[in-house]
């Protein structure tokens, strides 16, 4: 069986390994530390960083294909592997558009894809000039490395001190107009070297403080024409950027249509729902794509699916994770839990839950309650682990 090497030892590599097992494979992982999520469950682990040329070269020996669970891999390391004959998927030229926001914006603009107004920033006065032209607030972004709200600053007015400090620290910057949007959407597609492609339904990603907290599949109330347009856009981007593997396209839903926010070329938080919610999960599909296997079916397994991230609480609960799992399973035996083996700390993604059903509102409520319980050991609706709901009502899942 082929050996797939994944650079990065986080939860995305962990869940990709779980998909690999069913295909008769064992994912090889390059991790910085042995206590990262993937090394805790994966037998074939190499220790080293993505910026370490020797570690990357040794890791790739014996791999049929090398792929990634994050984009923070220096271009020179990628090109060294490719020059040595390794099958790097996605390739360095494609991955650059997920690594560099300014390069991505410029390429999408030349393709005619909808993007916000933007500008490169090399001195503080340029931000003030951009705001004067496009209106305040504006969004200041680190061109490389930001995620989950990090590396993004919403500026209600010119802030030359902040911009100057960032530039002096060597942070490449760009500025964008603050898009007036109704919500955020995401669409995922997979593409193989052969050119086969497949896309899942468009989803809504619910954000709080710049971090995704829920994913609603399919996106509620999205017109069929808009959903098809989003899928066609993602398929076009995958083709024209020569993506191999997964491509996640994050979108702003505005009164004037869809606008591209970010790109990711790897399994993505917006696709975790596919583990139980689609015929082929994003993790299995990524493996199929990079190995040039025929792609799997992407139909949903239920009319409504909601994934909710489990975030570390502001104060860690006294109740153990194991005990929280017991109570959650007793109340919601249908909710699926995925924990990543991470230590809990405030706002850290330590797992996710997925709920499925026919009624989108009820499914979303179960997912939200379950995620909140695992995070804080409190039921947001007043349920008591001893007495049932505050109203005294009991459910069929509660033991007599």
Short mmCIF file of C-alpha atoms in Angstrom, two decimals:
data_model
loop_
_atom_site.label_atom_id
_atom_site.label_comp_id
_atom_site.label_asym_id
_atom_site.label_seq_id
_atom_site.Cartn_x
_atom_site.Cartn_y
_atom_site.Cartn_z
CA UNK A 1 0.00 0.00 0.00
CA UNK A 2 1.22 3.55 -0.67
CA UNK A 3 2.70 5.67 2.11
CA UNK A 4 1.22 9.15 2.55
CA UNK A 5 3.32 11.59 4.55
CA UNK A 6 1.58 14.56 6.17
CA UNK A 7 3.64 17.52 7.35
CA UNK A 8 2.13 18.68 10.64
CA UNK A 9 0.96 16.79 13.71
CA UNK A 10 -2.27 18.59 14.62
CA UNK A 11 -5.87 17.40 14.76
CA UNK A 12 -6.18 17.49 10.97
CA UNK A 13 -3.39 14.93 10.66
CA UNK A 14 -4.96 12.91 13.49
CA UNK A 15 -8.30 12.68 11.69
CA UNK A 16 -6.61 12.00 8.35
CA UNK A 17 -4.82 9.07 9.98
CA UNK A 18 -8.19 7.73 11.18
CA UNK A 19 -9.44 7.82 7.58
CA UNK A 20 -6.23 6.17 6.35
CA UNK A 21 -6.77 3.15 8.61
CA UNK A 22 -9.97 2.20 6.77
CA UNK A 23 -8.02 2.31 3.48
CA UNK A 24 -5.42 -0.12 4.81
CA UNK A 25 -2.84 2.60 5.34
CA UNK A 26 -0.98 4.23 8.18
CA UNK A 27 -0.29 7.92 7.76
CA UNK A 28 3.31 9.03 8.25
CA UNK A 29 3.42 12.29 10.22
CA UNK A 30 6.09 14.95 10.63
CA UNK A 31 5.46 16.55 14.02
CA UNK A 32 7.40 19.00 16.12
CA UNK A 33 6.58 17.23 19.42
CA UNK A 34 5.55 13.68 20.33
CA UNK A 35 2.57 14.94 22.36
CA UNK A 36 0.80 16.62 19.46
CA UNK A 37 -2.64 15.21 18.50
CA UNK A 38 -1.49 13.02 15.57
CA UNK A 39 1.62 11.42 17.17
CA UNK A 40 -0.56 10.30 20.08
CA UNK A 41 -2.41 7.89 17.75
CA UNK A 42 -0.10 7.40 14.75
CA UNK A 43 2.72 4.82 14.84
CA UNK A 44 4.81 6.26 11.98
CA UNK A 45 6.04 9.58 13.39
CA UNK A 46 9.10 11.62 12.43
CA UNK A 47 10.04 14.50 14.70
CA UNK A 48 11.07 17.78 13.14
CA UNK A 49 9.83 21.12 11.89
CA UNK A 50 8.64 22.06 8.42
CA UNK A 51 11.45 24.63 8.24
CA UNK A 52 14.15 22.01 8.88
CA UNK A 53 15.59 20.96 5.51
CA UNK A 54 17.23 17.79 6.83
CA UNK A 55 14.10 16.70 8.71
CA UNK A 56 11.89 17.31 5.67
CA UNK A 57 14.22 15.38 3.37
CA UNK A 58 14.46 12.39 5.73
CA UNK A 59 10.71 12.41 6.26
CA UNK A 60 9.96 12.26 2.54
CA UNK A 61 12.15 9.20 1.92
CA UNK A 62 9.80 6.28 1.28
CA UNK A 63 6.68 8.44 0.96
CA UNK A 64 4.64 7.99 -2.21
CA UNK A 65 3.19 11.45 -1.70
CA UNK A 66 3.77 14.32 0.75
CA UNK A 67 0.88 16.53 1.84
CA UNK A 68 0.10 18.95 4.68
CA UNK A 69 -2.17 19.66 7.62
CA UNK A 70 -1.16 23.36 7.63
CA UNK A 71 0.19 25.87 5.13
CA UNK A 72 3.13 27.14 7.20
CA UNK A 73 5.75 25.29 5.18
CA UNK A 74 8.54 27.43 3.66
CA UNK A 75 8.48 27.50 -0.12
CA UNK A 76 12.18 26.61 -0.30
CA UNK A 77 11.53 23.36 1.62
CA UNK A 78 8.67 22.46 -0.72
CA UNK A 79 10.73 23.13 -3.83
CA UNK A 80 13.65 21.14 -2.47
CA UNK A 81 11.39 18.13 -2.02
CA UNK A 82 9.87 18.53 -5.47
CA UNK A 83 13.33 18.91 -7.05
CA UNK A 84 14.42 15.69 -5.31
CA UNK A 85 11.55 13.84 -7.00
CA UNK A 86 8.97 13.78 -4.20
CA UNK A 87 5.30 14.00 -5.17
CA UNK A 88 4.28 17.14 -3.26
CA UNK A 89 0.49 17.64 -3.29
CA UNK A 90 -0.63 20.34 -3.48
CA UNK A 91 2.50 21.56 -5.26
CA UNK A 92 4.49 24.62 -4.20
CA UNK A 93 3.03 26.85 -6.92
CA UNK A 94 -0.52 26.05 -5.84
CA UNK A 95 0.12 26.17 -2.10
CA UNK A 96 1.55 29.67 -2.41
CA UNK A 97 -1.97 31.03 -2.96
CA UNK A 98 -3.00 29.66 0.44
CA UNK A 99 0.19 30.91 2.12
CA UNK A 100 0.31 34.48 0.84
CA UNK A 101 -2.90 36.52 0.99
CA UNK A 102 -1.55 39.25 -1.26
CA UNK A 103 -0.47 36.81 -3.97
CA UNK A 104 -3.87 35.14 -3.67
CA UNK A 105 -5.79 38.43 -3.98
CA UNK A 106 -3.81 39.48 -7.05
CA UNK A 107 -4.31 36.14 -8.80
CA UNK A 108 -8.02 35.97 -8.04
CA UNK A 109 -8.46 39.53 -9.27
CA UNK A 110 -6.84 38.66 -12.63
CA UNK A 111 -9.18 35.66 -12.87
CA UNK A 112 -12.21 37.90 -12.38
CA UNK A 113 -13.14 36.21 -9.09
CA UNK A 114 -15.00 38.46 -6.62
CA UNK A 115 -12.60 39.88 -4.01
CA UNK A 116 -12.71 42.87 -1.63
CA UNK A 117 -10.82 46.05 -2.47
CA UNK A 118 -7.29 45.66 -1.12
CA UNK A 119 -3.80 47.18 -1.14
CA UNK A 120 -0.29 46.24 -0.07
CA UNK A 121 0.98 48.24 2.90
CA UNK A 122 4.62 49.25 3.19
CA UNK A 123 4.15 52.43 5.27
CA UNK A 124 1.48 53.61 7.75
CA UNK A 125 0.23 56.48 5.58
CA UNK A 126 -1.06 53.99 3.01
CA UNK A 127 -3.63 52.65 5.47
CA UNK A 128 -5.00 56.16 6.05
CA UNK A 129 -5.18 56.77 2.30
CA UNK A 130 -6.98 53.44 1.75
CA UNK A 131 -9.52 54.26 4.47
CA UNK A 132 -10.14 57.70 2.99
CA UNK A 133 -10.90 56.09 -0.37
CA UNK A 134 -12.89 53.03 0.71
CA UNK A 135 -14.32 54.09 4.06
CA UNK A 136 -13.74 53.06 7.65
CA UNK A 137 -13.37 50.62 9.29
CA UNK A 138 -10.73 48.74 7.30
CA UNK A 139 -9.21 45.31 7.88
CA UNK A 140 -5.45 45.12 8.36
CA UNK A 141 -4.00 41.66 7.71
CA UNK A 142 -0.66 39.94 8.04
CA UNK A 143 0.03 38.68 4.53
CA UNK A 144 1.33 35.37 5.89
CA UNK A 145 0.61 33.18 8.88
CA UNK A 146 -2.69 34.43 10.32
CA UNK A 147 -5.52 32.07 11.29
CA UNK A 148 -8.53 31.93 13.65
CA UNK A 149 -8.58 35.71 13.93
CA UNK A 150 -4.84 35.98 14.57
CA UNK A 151 -2.97 38.33 12.28
CA UNK A 152 -6.12 40.36 11.60
CA UNK A 153 -6.87 43.83 13.00
CA UNK A 154 -10.11 45.75 12.49
CA UNK A 155 -9.17 49.44 12.39
CA UNK A 156 -12.00 51.95 12.96
CA UNK A 157 -9.56 54.75 12.10
CA UNK A 158 -5.93 55.23 11.13
CA UNK A 159 -3.51 53.69 13.63
CA UNK A 160 0.00 54.59 12.41
CA UNK A 161 1.59 53.41 15.66
CA UNK A 162 0.25 49.84 15.30
CA UNK A 163 1.05 49.68 11.58
CA UNK A 164 4.53 51.05 12.18
CA UNK A 165 5.23 48.52 14.94
CA UNK A 166 4.11 45.63 12.76
CA UNK A 167 6.18 46.76 9.79
CA UNK A 168 9.21 47.34 12.01
CA UNK A 169 8.84 43.77 13.31
CA UNK A 170 9.05 42.49 9.74
CA UNK A 171 5.36 41.61 9.31
CA UNK A 172 4.29 41.99 5.66
CA UNK A 173 0.91 43.72 5.63
CA UNK A 174 -2.09 44.36 3.42
CA UNK A 175 -5.35 46.21 3.99
CA UNK A 176 -8.85 45.35 2.80
CA UNK A 177 -12.22 47.00 2.87
CA UNK A 178 -14.47 45.78 5.66
CA UNK A 179 -17.06 43.85 3.65
CA UNK A 180 -20.66 44.38 4.75
CA UNK A 181 -21.92 40.81 4.82
CA UNK A 182 -24.94 38.84 5.88
CA UNK A 183 -22.93 35.78 6.94
CA UNK A 184 -19.88 33.69 6.12
CA UNK A 185 -20.03 30.63 3.89
CA UNK A 186 -17.54 27.97 2.85
CA UNK A 187 -17.37 25.48 0.03
CA UNK A 188 -14.97 22.56 -0.22
CA UNK A 189 -13.88 20.66 -3.27
CA UNK A 190 -11.30 17.95 -3.89
CA UNK A 191 -9.27 17.50 -7.06
CA UNK A 192 -6.98 14.69 -8.17
CA UNK A 193 -3.91 14.80 -10.44
CA UNK A 194 -6.07 13.10 -13.11
CA UNK A 195 -8.35 16.16 -12.95
CA UNK A 196 -11.38 14.55 -11.34
CA UNK A 197 -13.10 16.92 -8.90
CA UNK A 198 -15.99 16.74 -6.44
CA UNK A 199 -17.60 19.31 -4.17
CA UNK A 200 -19.67 19.09 -1.00
CA UNK A 201 -22.73 21.27 -0.33
CA UNK A 202 -22.06 24.90 0.62
CA UNK A 203 -22.08 25.45 4.38
CA UNK A 204 -22.53 28.42 6.70
CA UNK A 205 -19.69 29.03 9.16
CA UNK A 206 -20.76 30.80 12.34
CA UNK A 207 -17.98 33.01 13.71
CA UNK A 208 -17.37 34.51 17.15
CA UNK A 209 -14.33 36.73 17.79
CA UNK A 210 -12.83 35.68 14.47
CA UNK A 211 -13.08 31.97 15.28
CA UNK A 212 -15.46 29.40 13.82
CA UNK A 213 -17.83 28.01 16.45
CA UNK A 214 -20.38 26.17 14.28
CA UNK A 215 -20.79 24.88 10.73
CA UNK A 216 -24.32 24.46 9.35
CA UNK A 217 -24.75 22.06 6.43
CA UNK A 218 -26.24 22.84 4.05
CA UNK A 219 -26.15 26.64 4.43
CA UNK A 220 -29.67 27.58 5.56
CA UNK A 221 -31.74 29.63 3.13
CA UNK A 222 -29.09 29.76 0.41
CA UNK A 223 -30.69 30.02 -3.01
CA UNK A 224 -29.90 27.08 -5.27
CA UNK A 225 -28.41 29.38 -7.91
CA UNK A 226 -26.04 30.90 -5.34
CA UNK A 227 -25.04 27.46 -4.05
CA UNK A 228 -24.27 26.26 -7.57
CA UNK A 229 -22.33 29.46 -8.29
CA UNK A 230 -20.21 28.94 -5.15
CA UNK A 231 -19.44 25.32 -6.06
CA UNK A 232 -18.59 26.28 -9.64
CA UNK A 233 -16.28 29.03 -8.38
CA UNK A 234 -14.45 26.60 -6.08
CA UNK A 235 -14.10 24.02 -8.85
CA UNK A 236 -12.77 26.69 -11.19
CA UNK A 237 -10.22 27.87 -8.63
CA UNK A 238 -9.07 24.31 -7.98
CA UNK A 239 -8.56 23.79 -11.71
CA UNK A 240 -6.88 27.10 -12.55
CA UNK A 241 -4.62 27.09 -9.47
CA UNK A 242 -3.77 23.41 -10.13
CA UNK A 243 -4.77 22.29 -6.63
CA UNK A 244 -4.35 18.60 -5.82
CA UNK A 245 -6.13 17.49 -2.67
CA UNK A 246 -8.67 19.60 -0.81
CA UNK A 247 -9.48 23.24 -1.44
CA UNK A 248 -11.64 25.19 1.02
CA UNK A 249 -12.95 28.54 -0.21
CA UNK A 250 -14.20 30.86 2.53
CA UNK A 251 -16.81 33.32 1.27
CA UNK A 252 -18.64 36.44 2.40
CA UNK A 253 -22.36 36.40 1.56
CA UNK A 254 -23.20 40.02 0.69
CA UNK A 255 -26.17 41.88 -0.78
CA UNK A 256 -24.25 42.10 -4.06
CA UNK A 257 -23.25 38.44 -4.20
CA UNK A 258 -20.47 36.19 -2.94
CA UNK A 259 -16.96 37.51 -2.21
CA UNK A 260 -13.88 35.34 -1.66
CA UNK A 261 -12.30 35.75 1.77
CA UNK A 262 -9.62 33.06 2.19
CA UNK A 263 -8.33 29.84 0.62
CA UNK A 264 -7.04 26.72 2.36
CA UNK A 265 -5.48 23.70 0.63
CA UNK A 266 -5.85 20.96 3.22
CA UNK A 267 -8.59 19.46 5.38
CA UNK A 268 -10.42 22.39 6.94
CA UNK A 269 -12.51 23.12 10.03
CA UNK A 270 -15.49 23.90 7.79
CA UNK A 271 -15.44 20.27 6.60
CA UNK A 272 -15.36 18.37 9.90
CA UNK A 273 -19.11 17.76 9.55
CA UNK A 274 -18.40 15.41 6.63
CA UNK A 275 -17.08 12.63 8.91
CA UNK A 276 -20.62 11.59 9.79
CA UNK A 277 -22.55 13.97 7.54
CA UNK A 278 -21.34 12.95 4.07
CA UNK A 279 -20.83 9.67 2.23
CA UNK A 280 -17.12 10.46 1.98
CA UNK A 281 -15.40 12.57 4.63
CA UNK A 282 -13.01 15.37 3.74
CA UNK A 283 -10.18 13.35 5.28
CA UNK A 284 -10.77 10.24 3.18
CA UNK A 285 -11.32 12.39 0.11
CA UNK A 286 -8.03 14.21 0.66
CA UNK A 287 -6.22 10.87 0.74
CA UNK A 288 -8.05 9.70 -2.37
CA UNK A 289 -7.19 12.91 -4.18
CA UNK A 290 -3.47 13.08 -3.38
CA UNK A 291 -3.10 9.37 -4.20
CA UNK A 292 -4.98 9.86 -7.48
CA UNK A 293 -7.67 7.37 -6.47
CA UNK A 294 -11.18 7.84 -7.90
CA UNK A 295 -13.01 10.29 -5.62
CA UNK A 296 -15.83 9.28 -3.32
CA UNK A 297 -19.49 10.30 -3.27
CA UNK A 298 -20.19 13.54 -1.43
CA UNK A 299 -23.94 13.34 -0.82
CA UNK A 300 -25.15 14.22 2.67
CA UNK A 301 -26.27 11.43 5.00
CA UNK A 302 -29.01 13.54 6.61
CA UNK A 303 -31.05 16.62 5.62
CA UNK A 304 -29.32 18.75 8.28
CA UNK A 305 -25.88 18.42 9.85
CA UNK A 306 -24.27 20.76 12.39
CA UNK A 307 -20.69 20.68 13.63
CA UNK A 308 -19.84 22.67 16.75
CA UNK A 309 -16.28 23.26 17.93
CA UNK A 310 -15.42 22.43 21.52
CA UNK A 311 -13.34 25.35 22.79
CA UNK A 312 -11.39 25.48 25.99
CA UNK A 313 -13.32 27.32 28.72
CA UNK A 314 -12.16 30.51 30.40
CA UNK A 315 -11.84 28.42 33.57
CA UNK A 316 -11.24 24.70 33.23
CA UNK A 317 -14.14 22.73 34.74
CA UNK A 318 -13.53 20.61 37.81
CA UNK A 319 -15.39 17.69 36.18
CA UNK A 320 -13.05 15.43 34.21
CA UNK A 321 -13.36 15.06 30.47
CA UNK A 322 -14.32 11.41 30.95
CA UNK A 323 -17.20 12.32 33.26
CA UNK A 324 -18.38 15.04 30.87
CA UNK A 325 -18.45 12.44 28.11
CA UNK A 326 -20.58 10.13 30.24
CA UNK A 327 -23.22 12.80 30.83
CA UNK A 328 -23.21 13.96 27.21
CA UNK A 329 -23.70 10.43 25.90
CA UNK A 330 -26.53 9.83 28.36
CA UNK A 331 -28.42 12.93 27.24
CA UNK A 332 -27.58 12.91 23.51
CA UNK A 333 -26.67 9.36 22.43
CA UNK A 334 -26.87 10.40 18.77
CA UNK A 335 -24.30 13.24 18.98
CA UNK A 336 -20.86 12.22 17.75
CA UNK A 337 -17.81 13.42 19.68
CA UNK A 338 -14.29 13.97 18.37
CA UNK A 339 -11.64 14.95 20.92
CA UNK A 340 -8.14 15.83 19.77
CA UNK A 341 -5.97 14.87 22.74
CA UNK A 342 -5.13 18.50 23.52
CA UNK A 343 -4.71 20.17 26.87
CA UNK A 344 -7.55 22.58 27.58
CA UNK A 345 -6.86 26.28 27.60
CA UNK A 346 -9.15 29.25 26.89
CA UNK A 347 -10.53 29.35 23.30
CA UNK A 348 -8.31 26.50 22.13
CA UNK A 349 -10.00 24.03 19.77
CA UNK A 350 -9.87 20.79 21.72
CA UNK A 351 -12.52 18.86 19.80
CA UNK A 352 -15.81 19.03 17.96
CA UNK A 353 -19.25 17.45 18.03
CA UNK A 354 -21.58 16.63 15.16
CA UNK A 355 -25.36 16.28 15.22
CA UNK A 356 -27.59 15.08 12.38
CA UNK A 357 -31.34 15.10 11.77
CA UNK A 358 -34.32 16.38 9.83
CA UNK A 359 -35.02 19.63 11.71
CA UNK A 360 -32.14 22.14 11.24
CA UNK A 361 -33.07 24.17 14.35
CA UNK A 362 -33.26 21.11 16.60
CA UNK A 363 -30.01 19.70 15.21
CA UNK A 364 -28.24 23.00 15.79
CA UNK A 365 -29.54 23.22 19.36
CA UNK A 366 -28.25 19.71 20.19
CA UNK A 367 -24.83 20.46 18.73
CA UNK A 368 -24.54 23.79 20.56
CA UNK A 369 -25.63 22.30 23.90
CA UNK A 370 -23.24 19.37 23.52
CA UNK A 371 -20.24 21.55 22.64
CA UNK A 372 -20.97 23.96 25.49
CA UNK A 373 -21.28 21.07 27.94
CA UNK A 374 -17.96 19.52 26.93
CA UNK A 375 -16.31 22.92 27.21
CA UNK A 376 -17.73 24.18 30.50
CA UNK A 377 -19.59 21.26 32.17
CA UNK A 378 -22.73 23.41 32.19
CA UNK A 379 -25.97 22.91 30.28
CA UNK A 380 -27.02 26.19 28.70
CA UNK A 381 -30.72 25.24 28.88
CA UNK A 382 -30.72 24.51 32.61
CA UNK A 383 -30.61 20.74 32.37
CA UNK A 384 -29.39 19.05 35.54
CA UNK A 385 -27.28 15.91 35.33
CA UNK A 386 -29.16 14.66 38.39
CA UNK A 387 -32.73 15.81 37.86
CA UNK A 388 -33.09 16.41 34.11
CA UNK A 389 -34.18 19.80 32.71
CA UNK A 390 -35.03 22.64 35.06
CA UNK A 391 -38.70 22.20 34.08
CA UNK A 392 -38.67 18.67 35.47
CA UNK A 393 -39.34 17.11 32.06
CA UNK A 394 -37.51 13.91 31.24
CA UNK A 395 -36.34 12.46 27.97
CA UNK A 396 -36.34 8.98 26.55
CA UNK A 397 -32.56 8.81 26.85
CA UNK A 398 -32.60 9.28 30.62
CA UNK A 399 -32.55 6.15 32.75
CA UNK A 400 -35.50 5.62 35.06
#
